[in-house]
Amino acid sequence: MLFEALTLGLGYNASLVTLGAAALGMAAGVTGTFLYLRKRALVSDAISHATLPGIAAAFMLAVALGGDGRGLPVLLLGSAVSAALGLLAVQWLASRTRLTEDAAIGAVLSVFFGFGVVLLTVIQTLSTGRQAGLEDFLLGATAGMLRSEALLIAVGGLVTLAIVVVLRRPMLMTAFDPSHASAMGVNLTRTDIAMMGLVMAVTVVGLKIVGLILIVALLIIPPVAARFWSDRADRVVLLAGVVGGVAGWVGAAFSATAADLPTGPMIVLAAFALFCLSFLLAPGRGLMAAALRAASFRTRVHLRQGLLAIANDQPIYETLTLRLLARRGLALPDGVPTEAGRAAAARARLDEERWAIVRADPSLELAAARYDGLTPLEDVLTVDQISEIDARRPAPEALA
Amino acid sequence: MAAELQLAAAEGRRVAPGDAETAAFAVRGMTVSYGPKPAVFSVDMTVPEGSMTAVIGPNGAGKSTLLKAALGLQTPLAGRATAFGQPVTDVRDRIAYVPQRASVDWGFPTRVIDVVAMGLYREMGLLGRFGARLKARAADAIARVGMAEFADRQIGQLSGGQQQRVFLARALAQDADLYLLDEPFAGVDAATEKAIIAVLKELKARGKTVVAVHHDLSTVTEYFDRVVLLNVRKIAEGAVGEAFTADTLRAAYGGRLAAADLPGAVHAI
Amino acid sequence: MNGAEFVSLSLPPIVIGVLVAVTCALPGNFLLLRRQALIGDAISHVVLPGIVVGFLLTGAVATWPMLLGASVAAIAAVVLIEAIRRLGQIEAGAAMGVVFTTLFAGGVLLLEQSDTSSVHLDVEHALYGNLESLIWLEATGWSSLADPAALAGLPPELFRIAGAAGLVALLLAVFWRPLKIATFDENYAAALGLPVTAISLGLVIVSAIAAVAAFDAVGSIIVIAMFICPPATARLLTDRLGAQVAWSVALAAIAAVAGFVLAGYGPLWLGGSDAVSAAGMIATVSGVLLGLAALVGPHRRPLAAQP
């Protein structure tokens, strides 16, 4: 059953939803990366919560005009309008008052959502409102979806993704280095508006699948997961798209296999699983790699410090240093150096003296920049350069 | 260590590590790292009581990091710090710290007098009264930095120099024996710089110990009697006349120091 | 409405609403100043999974296991956020977004998987609560306030939120000084020997207590609004911390009372027949107050950059 779901074998609607969720996930992952790189990830939370009053108001307006109010396009249009108002409110509070952006986000999301709840209770008391089913927008609901709705979502997801692909260059430049982008002729205001427009598009398309409370996960989790794998912004964008797409596809497919697996939460949990993999296992920034690196770094620091202390006949205070020296046979447990220890200490000291000369010499500035107290000078300069430096060292007898 | 020994050897003198037991402030084997590179590597430093010491070095040399690690605000990879022969954590009552001005949000809803009163926290405790005696001490500290008329002012309304003076007043209110200041002259007006150095010299005259991270090489000789040159490693340490030389500066600043910047004709880097 | 009706139908929800608003607004002031306003948002989202797990473990809608589950979830969320932020070097906002959406999704999934149809436990209830239902049937009029037998029939939520309000207020009063110093200048606080990490964690735990107690009575949306809106409004009205906290308490109470009254009577005034969500209306009123302060508050302007 899961295999059929993953390979789009579970019927037309389920396949459309799966396709739509995958496209949406890719679009959200890419768009979210721009937000993340601009350190504005949670702005999307305000935008998504701000859709609720728009949905409710659109329903009421449509009913007042004689419609049945449940048409998905109308509701999505309403949600886009109030999301835009919410975004403007965040921008206004953060720029025109002394409130910080996080406070503005929290205020807007809670107030808009609260007002939306008020409107929902109004609708429930209307005779036409009892079966409006607007609550589905909170957590998404793909079961029992009309064919036209599924089609709208699939197309919406693909169109959003297409726009993202077209606009990726200016947005990437803006996210990475606004001043450089501006110098290259990118219109920052327009790019920002386009970025926020895409966030709104993702939110609106995602309302029916993921729901407004969880849609923000699709904008945040994929970029964060992707960030662990690369330091290059363009790769992070691409990877975030992949993570979002896979999460959307797998989550929607899983959800199609059973009634008690709601689509939105399944997609979010799929994204989170990918995040966990990245967080733990990614080389470079991943947790395990970082822990190993930190441990070996600490060892190198302590060994080097211990050797320098031996070379200068100074006492060693740190128990970890003593342990590491002893384990390598460089010193006895009480800190008295062995033959090997003295030799290693002399080498460390020679290295330090050479470095001191390098770092004082303006003509060797590039090499000096690589000084970290640990890297042997042999790794940085050629043998010839080192012997030239040795020639500048004070005569050995002066050191005694 | 090695570099210092080497320089000392070149000048034909010996450098003793100094005695942490009697020093007002001492750091031993301090290594601090934020990422893949140590910001401070295996630094020793010894500050005698009653001295005024400048910690200088190029940007990113680890000056502020060294102070923070010594105070326990940053966890070092290795090393320890003592004040008056005891671990810093045991003698916090005798230490006053002045952080960088830019490290706080000056929009915080509070007045000058409230900030200075923070310096009296160790005496007031959780619920102790901010009584007449302590109020007088706070007012006195504010007056000493020339801010008496601003005591009730909202801190966001102050100029940069005035904010720096408020930070110094907060430290003065502590009535400590050791003052650790992080860039106290950064971005302040000339009048403030004068006022601050007058207060610091007065502290020294009363036998207090002052250590300041400093960036303006042109004023080192005038303001301080001792200097520590830092660039990840400690490059040199000692009386200004001995340790603040063309050789040590070149060793600390490398290519970032032009010949014209050497002592005698020093400028800010 | 006569006195008996007011005392039995309106007084308890109004008092509970005011206590909820104040309990959340108090720690909200410090979260706001620490730029952690959205911690309140994150905490209130993870209360749902906590309650569901509490329910699944005990198999009953017992209050205390569910509240305990919510508290544990809130603290676990904060720990997770910190772990991702520090170990993964991820910006705080994004780390929050990862954690609270995932936990919320997990809560919804658990809820769908378990048979909770027989009990009053659903997502909508968790979001907007049901303040209006917290009535006092035993009351016969104002005199019931002095009648021990009648008082025993007050909604239990009232006692819990009153206890939480008292606890939160007491803790803030006792730890006011260290909290203020650590919020303004964490480095200096640490140099004074204050346990800054414990203070920071303590504030979050107090916020979690406030959120869980408030959630118990009114659902999470009002919780987020009260964490942020009254303190943010107060921030635009004054430049003193004490005054800001006092204002935030007053504004929270005003929003709670006005919101409840508007939700109950507003529709009648407009010719409707049914009340609307009180929780939603309280949040809305707090937003209107913030909007007004942002337009005319004496201290609304951003601080000019100082030389």
mmCIF file of N, CA, C and O in Angstrom, chain A residues 213-214, chain C residues 24 38-56 62-78 81 96 99-108 110-111 121-129 204-224 227:
data_model
loop_
_atom_site.group_PDB
_atom_site.id
_atom_site.type_symbol
_atom_site.label_atom_id
_atom_site.label_comp_id
_atom_site.label_asym_id
_atom_site.label_seq_id
_atom_site.Cartn_x
_atom_site.Cartn_y
_atom_site.Cartn_z
ATOM 1 N N ILE A 213 -1.338 26.209 10.704
ATOM 2 C CA ILE A 213 -0.462 26.172 11.888
ATOM 3 C C ILE A 213 0.876 25.508 11.536
ATOM 4 O O ILE A 213 1.929 25.890 12.042
ATOM 5 N N LEU A 214 0.830 24.528 10.631
ATOM 6 C CA LEU A 214 2.038 23.749 10.370
ATOM 7 C C LEU A 214 2.756 24.133 9.078
ATOM 8 O O LEU A 214 3.880 23.681 8.842
ATOM 9 N N CYS C 24 0.258 35.528 32.210
ATOM 10 C CA CYS C 24 1.110 35.443 31.021
ATOM 11 C C CYS C 24 1.861 36.751 30.765
ATOM 12 O O CYS C 24 3.009 36.746 30.324
ATOM 13 N N LEU C 38 9.025 35.121 21.191
ATOM 14 C CA LEU C 38 8.406 33.991 20.509
ATOM 15 C C LEU C 38 8.562 32.679 21.266
ATOM 16 O O LEU C 38 7.991 31.669 20.884
ATOM 17 N N ILE C 39 9.339 32.692 22.372
ATOM 18 C CA ILE C 39 9.374 31.513 23.237
ATOM 19 C C ILE C 39 7.965 31.213 23.736
ATOM 20 O O ILE C 39 7.549 30.056 23.817
ATOM 21 N N GLY C 40 7.213 32.273 24.044
ATOM 22 C CA GLY C 40 5.833 32.095 24.472
ATOM 23 C C GLY C 40 5.023 31.398 23.395
ATOM 24 O O GLY C 40 4.212 30.507 23.678
ATOM 25 N N ASP C 41 5.257 31.800 22.158
ATOM 26 C CA ASP C 41 4.591 31.170 21.012
ATOM 27 C C ASP C 41 4.949 29.689 20.950
ATOM 28 O O ASP C 41 4.074 28.825 20.853
ATOM 29 N N ALA C 42 6.238 29.406 21.045
ATOM 30 C CA ALA C 42 6.696 28.014 20.956
ATOM 31 C C ALA C 42 6.110 27.178 22.095
ATOM 32 O O ALA C 42 5.597 26.085 21.875
ATOM 33 N N ILE C 43 6.172 27.722 23.311
ATOM 34 C CA ILE C 43 5.676 26.969 24.461
ATOM 35 C C ILE C 43 4.197 26.640 24.297
ATOM 36 O O ILE C 43 3.763 25.515 24.525
ATOM 37 N N SER C 44 3.425 27.632 23.852
ATOM 38 C CA SER C 44 1.990 27.346 23.796
ATOM 39 C C SER C 44 1.649 26.354 22.691
ATOM 40 O O SER C 44 0.637 25.667 22.773
ATOM 41 N N HIS C 45 2.495 26.257 21.670
ATOM 42 C CA HIS C 45 2.241 25.229 20.655
ATOM 43 C C HIS C 45 2.529 23.820 21.184
ATOM 44 O O HIS C 45 1.865 22.877 20.799
ATOM 45 N N VAL C 46 3.530 23.691 22.034
ATOM 46 C CA VAL C 46 3.915 22.332 22.457
ATOM 47 C C VAL C 46 3.102 21.840 23.636
ATOM 48 O O VAL C 46 3.247 20.695 24.059
ATOM 49 N N VAL C 47 2.249 22.715 24.177
ATOM 50 C CA VAL C 47 1.383 22.262 25.257
ATOM 51 C C VAL C 47 0.470 21.141 24.765
ATOM 52 O O VAL C 47 0.225 20.170 25.473
ATOM 53 N N LEU C 48 0.009 21.253 23.514
ATOM 54 C CA LEU C 48 -0.911 20.225 22.987
ATOM 55 C C LEU C 48 -0.302 18.819 23.026
ATOM 56 O O LEU C 48 -0.891 17.914 23.626
ATOM 57 N N PRO C 49 0.865 18.599 22.415
ATOM 58 C CA PRO C 49 1.426 17.251 22.507
ATOM 59 C C PRO C 49 1.648 16.803 23.945
ATOM 60 O O PRO C 49 1.440 15.621 24.266
ATOM 61 N N GLY C 50 2.033 17.711 24.815
ATOM 62 C CA GLY C 50 2.248 17.354 26.211
ATOM 63 C C GLY C 50 0.976 16.825 26.844
ATOM 64 O O GLY C 50 0.978 15.807 27.543
ATOM 65 N N ILE C 51 -0.110 17.516 26.578
ATOM 66 C CA ILE C 51 -1.386 17.101 27.156
ATOM 67 C C ILE C 51 -1.822 15.763 26.578
ATOM 68 O O ILE C 51 -2.301 14.882 27.302
ATOM 69 N N VAL C 52 -1.613 15.591 25.278
ATOM 70 C CA VAL C 52 -2.010 14.321 24.653
ATOM 71 C C VAL C 52 -1.203 13.168 25.247
ATOM 72 O O VAL C 52 -1.747 12.113 25.575
ATOM 73 N N VAL C 53 0.093 13.378 25.405
ATOM 74 C CA VAL C 53 0.922 12.302 25.969
ATOM 75 C C VAL C 53 0.495 12.015 27.403
ATOM 76 O O VAL C 53 0.376 10.852 27.813
ATOM 77 N N GLY C 54 0.245 13.078 28.171
ATOM 78 C CA GLY C 54 -0.240 12.900 29.533
ATOM 79 C C GLY C 54 -1.512 12.076 29.549
ATOM 80 O O GLY C 54 -1.694 11.172 30.375
ATOM 81 N N PHE C 55 -2.386 12.365 28.591
ATOM 82 C CA PHE C 55 -3.643 11.627 28.491
ATOM 83 C C PHE C 55 -3.394 10.165 28.113
ATOM 84 O O PHE C 55 -3.953 9.243 28.715
ATOM 85 N N LEU C 56 -2.513 9.951 27.136
ATOM 86 C CA LEU C 56 -2.274 8.584 26.676
ATOM 87 C C LEU C 56 -1.632 7.742 27.772
ATOM 88 O O LEU C 56 -1.915 6.552 27.907
ATOM 89 N N ALA C 62 -7.436 13.198 33.261
ATOM 90 C CA ALA C 62 -7.161 13.688 34.604
ATOM 91 C C ALA C 62 -6.345 14.955 34.454
ATOM 92 O O ALA C 62 -5.450 15.026 33.622
ATOM 93 N N THR C 63 -6.662 15.933 35.242
ATOM 94 C CA THR C 63 -6.040 17.235 35.050
ATOM 95 C C THR C 63 -4.540 17.219 35.303
ATOM 96 O O THR C 63 -3.759 17.666 34.473
ATOM 97 N N TRP C 64 -4.158 16.681 36.457
ATOM 98 C CA TRP C 64 -2.758 16.860 36.833
ATOM 99 C C TRP C 64 -1.776 16.138 35.921
ATOM 100 O O TRP C 64 -0.762 16.740 35.525
ATOM 101 N N PRO C 65 -2.034 14.869 35.539
ATOM 102 C CA PRO C 65 -1.092 14.234 34.602
ATOM 103 C C PRO C 65 -0.994 15.021 33.294
ATOM 104 O O PRO C 65 0.091 15.150 32.717
ATOM 105 N N MET C 66 -2.121 15.566 32.834
ATOM 106 C CA MET C 66 -2.075 16.307 31.577
ATOM 107 C C MET C 66 -1.295 17.613 31.735
ATOM 108 O O MET C 66 -0.522 17.997 30.862
ATOM 109 N N LEU C 67 -1.499 18.272 32.864
ATOM 110 C CA LEU C 67 -0.738 19.510 33.087
ATOM 111 C C LEU C 67 0.745 19.208 33.251
ATOM 112 O O LEU C 67 1.611 19.940 32.762
ATOM 113 N N LEU C 68 1.017 18.089 33.919
ATOM 114 C CA LEU C 68 2.418 17.692 34.083
ATOM 115 C C LEU C 68 3.033 17.399 32.716
ATOM 116 O O LEU C 68 4.151 17.833 32.405
ATOM 117 N N GLY C 69 2.271 16.653 31.886
ATOM 118 C CA GLY C 69 2.745 16.355 30.537
ATOM 119 C C GLY C 69 3.030 17.641 29.771
ATOM 120 O O GLY C 69 4.056 17.765 29.099
ATOM 121 N N ALA C 70 2.152 18.621 29.902
ATOM 122 C CA ALA C 70 2.332 19.889 29.189
ATOM 123 C C ALA C 70 3.584 20.606 29.674
ATOM 124 O O ALA C 70 4.359 21.145 28.872
ATOM 125 N N SER C 71 3.793 20.583 30.998
ATOM 126 C CA SER C 71 4.980 21.260 31.533
ATOM 127 C C SER C 71 6.248 20.586 31.040
ATOM 128 O O SER C 71 7.217 21.249 30.640
ATOM 129 N N VAL C 72 6.226 19.252 31.069
ATOM 130 C CA VAL C 72 7.404 18.515 30.604
ATOM 131 C C VAL C 72 7.663 18.827 29.132
ATOM 132 O O VAL C 72 8.801 19.072 28.719
ATOM 133 N N ALA C 73 6.588 18.849 28.336
ATOM 134 C CA ALA C 73 6.756 19.138 26.909
ATOM 135 C C ALA C 73 7.333 20.528 26.706
ATOM 136 O O ALA C 73 8.206 20.738 25.861
ATOM 137 N N ALA C 74 6.856 21.496 27.497
ATOM 138 C CA ALA C 74 7.338 22.869 27.334
ATOM 139 C C ALA C 74 8.826 22.947 27.640
ATOM 140 O O ALA C 74 9.602 23.570 26.898
ATOM 141 N N ILE C 75 9.228 22.288 28.719
ATOM 142 C CA ILE C 75 10.640 22.354 29.097
ATOM 143 C C ILE C 75 11.497 21.574 28.098
ATOM 144 O O ILE C 75 12.573 22.025 27.683
ATOM 145 N N ALA C 76 10.964 20.405 27.663
ATOM 146 C CA ALA C 76 11.694 19.623 26.659
ATOM 147 C C ALA C 76 11.877 20.453 25.383
ATOM 148 O O ALA C 76 12.944 20.435 24.760
ATOM 149 N N ALA C 77 10.843 21.192 25.010
ATOM 150 C CA ALA C 77 10.936 22.008 23.791
ATOM 151 C C ALA C 77 12.033 23.046 23.936
ATOM 152 O O ALA C 77 12.832 23.265 23.014
ATOM 153 N N VAL C 78 12.072 23.678 25.108
ATOM 154 C CA VAL C 78 13.083 24.721 25.303
ATOM 155 C C VAL C 78 14.492 24.122 25.250
ATOM 156 O O VAL C 78 15.408 24.692 24.648
ATOM 157 N N ILE C 81 15.302 23.359 21.637
ATOM 158 C CA ILE C 81 15.596 24.585 20.890
ATOM 159 C C ILE C 81 17.027 25.034 21.172
ATOM 160 O O ILE C 81 17.794 25.350 20.268
ATOM 161 N N MET C 96 13.523 27.430 16.890
ATOM 162 C CA MET C 96 12.176 27.387 17.465
ATOM 163 C C MET C 96 11.183 26.824 16.463
ATOM 164 O O MET C 96 10.357 25.976 16.797
ATOM 165 N N VAL C 99 11.359 23.074 16.154
ATOM 166 C CA VAL C 99 10.917 22.297 17.317
ATOM 167 C C VAL C 99 9.410 22.382 17.529
ATOM 168 O O VAL C 99 8.735 21.363 17.676
ATOM 169 N N PHE C 100 8.864 23.606 17.525
ATOM 170 C CA PHE C 100 7.456 23.643 17.919
ATOM 171 C C PHE C 100 6.535 23.082 16.837
ATOM 172 O O PHE C 100 5.517 22.465 17.144
ATOM 173 N N THR C 101 6.894 23.242 15.563
ATOM 174 C CA THR C 101 6.035 22.647 14.530
ATOM 175 C C THR C 101 6.089 21.125 14.612
ATOM 176 O O THR C 101 5.068 20.460 14.484
ATOM 177 N N THR C 102 7.295 20.593 14.851
ATOM 178 C CA THR C 102 7.413 19.137 14.915
ATOM 179 C C THR C 102 6.628 18.573 16.099
ATOM 180 O O THR C 102 5.880 17.608 15.953
ATOM 181 N N LEU C 103 6.784 19.192 17.259
ATOM 182 C CA LEU C 103 6.071 18.682 18.429
ATOM 183 C C LEU C 103 4.557 18.825 18.243
ATOM 184 O O LEU C 103 3.789 17.941 18.613
ATOM 185 N N PHE C 104 4.155 19.944 17.651
ATOM 186 C CA PHE C 104 2.726 20.134 17.420
ATOM 187 C C PHE C 104 2.209 19.067 16.449
ATOM 188 O O PHE C 104 1.147 18.475 16.669
ATOM 189 N N ALA C 105 2.969 18.817 15.394
ATOM 190 C CA ALA C 105 2.572 17.789 14.432
ATOM 191 C C ALA C 105 2.481 16.436 15.122
ATOM 192 O O ALA C 105 1.536 15.664 14.889
ATOM 193 N N GLY C 106 3.448 16.156 15.998
ATOM 194 C CA GLY C 106 3.410 14.896 16.736
ATOM 195 C C GLY C 106 2.168 14.807 17.599
ATOM 196 O O GLY C 106 1.521 13.757 17.679
ATOM 197 N N GLY C 107 1.796 15.917 18.234
ATOM 198 C CA GLY C 107 0.604 15.945 19.071
ATOM 199 C C GLY C 107 -0.651 15.665 18.266
ATOM 200 O O GLY C 107 -1.505 14.867 18.673
ATOM 201 N N VAL C 108 -0.755 16.316 17.100
ATOM 202 C CA VAL C 108 -1.934 16.101 16.264
ATOM 203 C C VAL C 108 -2.002 14.643 15.817
ATOM 204 O O VAL C 108 -3.061 14.012 15.853
ATOM 205 N N LEU C 110 -0.727 11.960 17.280
ATOM 206 C CA LEU C 110 -1.104 11.112 18.414
ATOM 207 C C LEU C 110 -2.594 11.213 18.694
ATOM 208 O O LEU C 110 -3.260 10.221 18.979
ATOM 209 N N LEU C 111 -3.088 12.418 18.591
ATOM 210 C CA LEU C 111 -4.494 12.650 18.858
ATOM 211 C C LEU C 111 -5.354 11.879 17.858
ATOM 212 O O LEU C 111 -6.373 11.281 18.207
ATOM 213 N N LEU C 121 -11.239 16.310 24.068
ATOM 214 C CA LEU C 121 -9.848 16.620 23.785
ATOM 215 C C LEU C 121 -9.712 16.743 22.273
ATOM 216 O O LEU C 121 -9.745 15.759 21.555
ATOM 217 N N ASP C 122 -9.653 17.941 21.796
ATOM 218 C CA ASP C 122 -9.455 18.095 20.358
ATOM 219 C C ASP C 122 -8.641 19.354 20.098
ATOM 220 O O ASP C 122 -8.456 20.203 20.978
ATOM 221 N N VAL C 123 -8.153 19.443 18.882
ATOM 222 C CA VAL C 123 -7.215 20.514 18.564
ATOM 223 C C VAL C 123 -7.856 21.882 18.714
ATOM 224 O O VAL C 123 -7.266 22.808 19.268
ATOM 225 N N GLU C 124 -9.102 21.993 18.242
ATOM 226 C CA GLU C 124 -9.737 23.318 18.323
ATOM 227 C C GLU C 124 -9.892 23.771 19.768
ATOM 228 O O GLU C 124 -9.667 24.925 20.098
ATOM 229 N N HIS C 125 -10.274 22.804 20.620
ATOM 230 C CA HIS C 125 -10.413 23.154 22.027
ATOM 231 C C HIS C 125 -9.060 23.620 22.581
ATOM 232 O O HIS C 125 -8.979 24.591 23.330
ATOM 233 N N ALA C 126 -8.026 22.911 22.172
ATOM 234 C CA ALA C 126 -6.692 23.279 22.644
ATOM 235 C C ALA C 126 -6.332 24.692 22.174
ATOM 236 O O ALA C 126 -5.651 25.427 22.871
ATOM 237 N N LEU C 127 -6.773 25.061 20.991
ATOM 238 C CA LEU C 127 -6.413 26.371 20.468
ATOM 239 C C LEU C 127 -7.222 27.493 21.093
ATOM 240 O O LEU C 127 -6.680 28.489 21.531
ATOM 241 N N TYR C 128 -8.564 27.327 21.099
ATOM 242 C CA TYR C 128 -9.300 28.466 21.637
ATOM 243 C C TYR C 128 -9.954 28.238 22.975
ATOM 244 O O TYR C 128 -10.588 29.122 23.507
ATOM 245 N N GLY C 129 -9.829 27.046 23.541
ATOM 246 C CA GLY C 129 -10.375 26.820 24.865
ATOM 247 C C GLY C 129 -11.859 27.100 24.916
ATOM 248 O O GLY C 129 -12.528 27.201 23.888
ATOM 249 N N VAL C 204 12.095 30.873 31.579
ATOM 250 C CA VAL C 204 11.362 30.047 30.623
ATOM 251 C C VAL C 204 10.446 29.062 31.355
ATOM 252 O O VAL C 204 9.309 28.823 30.942
ATOM 253 N N ILE C 205 10.931 28.522 32.482
ATOM 254 C CA ILE C 205 10.090 27.576 33.233
ATOM 255 C C ILE C 205 8.873 28.299 33.820
ATOM 256 O O ILE C 205 7.746 27.802 33.756
ATOM 257 N N VAL C 206 9.108 29.495 34.345
ATOM 258 C CA VAL C 206 7.976 30.276 34.861
ATOM 259 C C VAL C 206 6.978 30.552 33.731
ATOM 260 O O VAL C 206 5.763 30.443 33.896
ATOM 261 N N SER C 207 7.509 30.880 32.550
ATOM 262 C CA SER C 207 6.626 31.117 31.411
ATOM 263 C C SER C 207 5.846 29.855 31.076
ATOM 264 O O SER C 207 4.661 29.917 30.724
ATOM 265 N N ALA C 208 6.519 28.718 31.174
ATOM 266 C CA ALA C 208 5.841 27.456 30.871
ATOM 267 C C ALA C 208 4.732 27.191 31.882
ATOM 268 O O ALA C 208 3.632 26.763 31.509
ATOM 269 N N ILE C 209 5.009 27.470 33.162
ATOM 270 C CA ILE C 209 3.968 27.293 34.182
ATOM 271 C C ILE C 209 2.767 28.182 33.848
ATOM 272 O O ILE C 209 1.613 27.743 33.860
ATOM 273 N N ALA C 210 3.062 29.437 33.509
ATOM 274 C CA ALA C 210 1.992 30.370 33.172
ATOM 275 C C ALA C 210 1.207 29.857 31.969
ATOM 276 O O ALA C 210 -0.030 29.845 31.970
ATOM 277 N N ALA C 211 1.918 29.394 30.952
ATOM 278 C CA ALA C 211 1.258 28.947 29.722
ATOM 279 C C ALA C 211 0.378 27.738 29.988
ATOM 280 O O ALA C 211 -0.754 27.662 29.507
ATOM 281 N N VAL C 212 0.894 26.792 30.776
ATOM 282 C CA VAL C 212 0.139 25.563 31.012
ATOM 283 C C VAL C 212 -1.109 25.854 31.844
ATOM 284 O O VAL C 212 -2.208 25.395 31.521
ATOM 285 N N ALA C 213 -0.937 26.667 32.898
ATOM 286 C CA ALA C 213 -2.096 26.988 33.734
ATOM 287 C C ALA C 213 -3.131 27.759 32.927
ATOM 288 O O ALA C 213 -4.344 27.518 33.040
ATOM 289 N N ALA C 214 -2.663 28.665 32.092
ATOM 290 C CA ALA C 214 -3.581 29.468 31.300
ATOM 291 C C ALA C 214 -4.268 28.610 30.247
ATOM 292 O O ALA C 214 -5.473 28.707 30.018
ATOM 293 N N PHE C 215 -3.494 27.739 29.638
ATOM 294 C CA PHE C 215 -4.009 26.844 28.608
ATOM 295 C C PHE C 215 -5.141 25.994 29.171
ATOM 296 O O PHE C 215 -6.176 25.793 28.540
ATOM 297 N N ASP C 216 -4.940 25.514 30.394
ATOM 298 C CA ASP C 216 -5.918 24.703 31.090
ATOM 299 C C ASP C 216 -7.272 25.416 31.088
ATOM 300 O O ASP C 216 -8.308 24.811 30.887
ATOM 301 N N ALA C 217 -7.226 26.734 31.263
ATOM 302 C CA ALA C 217 -8.482 27.463 31.370
ATOM 303 C C ALA C 217 -9.004 27.964 30.024
ATOM 304 O O ALA C 217 -10.196 27.937 29.772
ATOM 305 N N VAL C 218 -8.122 28.429 29.166
ATOM 306 C CA VAL C 218 -8.632 29.170 28.014
ATOM 307 C C VAL C 218 -8.048 28.783 26.665
ATOM 308 O O VAL C 218 -8.384 29.424 25.664
ATOM 309 N N GLY C 219 -7.162 27.811 26.564
ATOM 310 C CA GLY C 219 -6.619 27.472 25.248
ATOM 311 C C GLY C 219 -5.419 28.340 24.905
ATOM 312 O O GLY C 219 -5.127 29.331 25.572
ATOM 313 N N SER C 220 -4.713 27.957 23.840
ATOM 314 C CA SER C 220 -3.377 28.527 23.675
ATOM 315 C C SER C 220 -3.327 29.861 22.949
ATOM 316 O O SER C 220 -2.386 30.618 23.117
ATOM 317 N N ILE C 221 -4.320 30.193 22.133
ATOM 318 C CA ILE C 221 -4.170 31.402 21.320
ATOM 319 C C ILE C 221 -4.118 32.653 22.196
ATOM 320 O O ILE C 221 -3.323 33.561 21.987
ATOM 321 N N ILE C 222 -4.952 32.652 23.239
ATOM 322 C CA ILE C 222 -4.969 33.793 24.145
ATOM 323 C C ILE C 222 -3.649 33.862 24.912
ATOM 324 O O ILE C 222 -3.174 34.924 25.297
ATOM 325 N N VAL C 223 -3.045 32.695 25.126
ATOM 326 C CA VAL C 223 -1.785 32.656 25.869
ATOM 327 C C VAL C 223 -0.698 33.408 25.098
ATOM 328 O O VAL C 223 0.011 34.250 25.653
ATOM 329 N N ILE C 224 -0.591 33.104 23.809
ATOM 330 C CA ILE C 224 0.431 33.799 23.005
ATOM 331 C C ILE C 224 0.152 35.296 22.994
ATOM 332 O O ILE C 224 1.055 36.117 23.184
ATOM 333 N N PHE C 227 1.127 36.845 26.327
ATOM 334 C CA PHE C 227 2.581 36.898 26.548
ATOM 335 C C PHE C 227 3.166 38.136 25.877
ATOM 336 O O PHE C 227 4.092 38.747 26.388
#
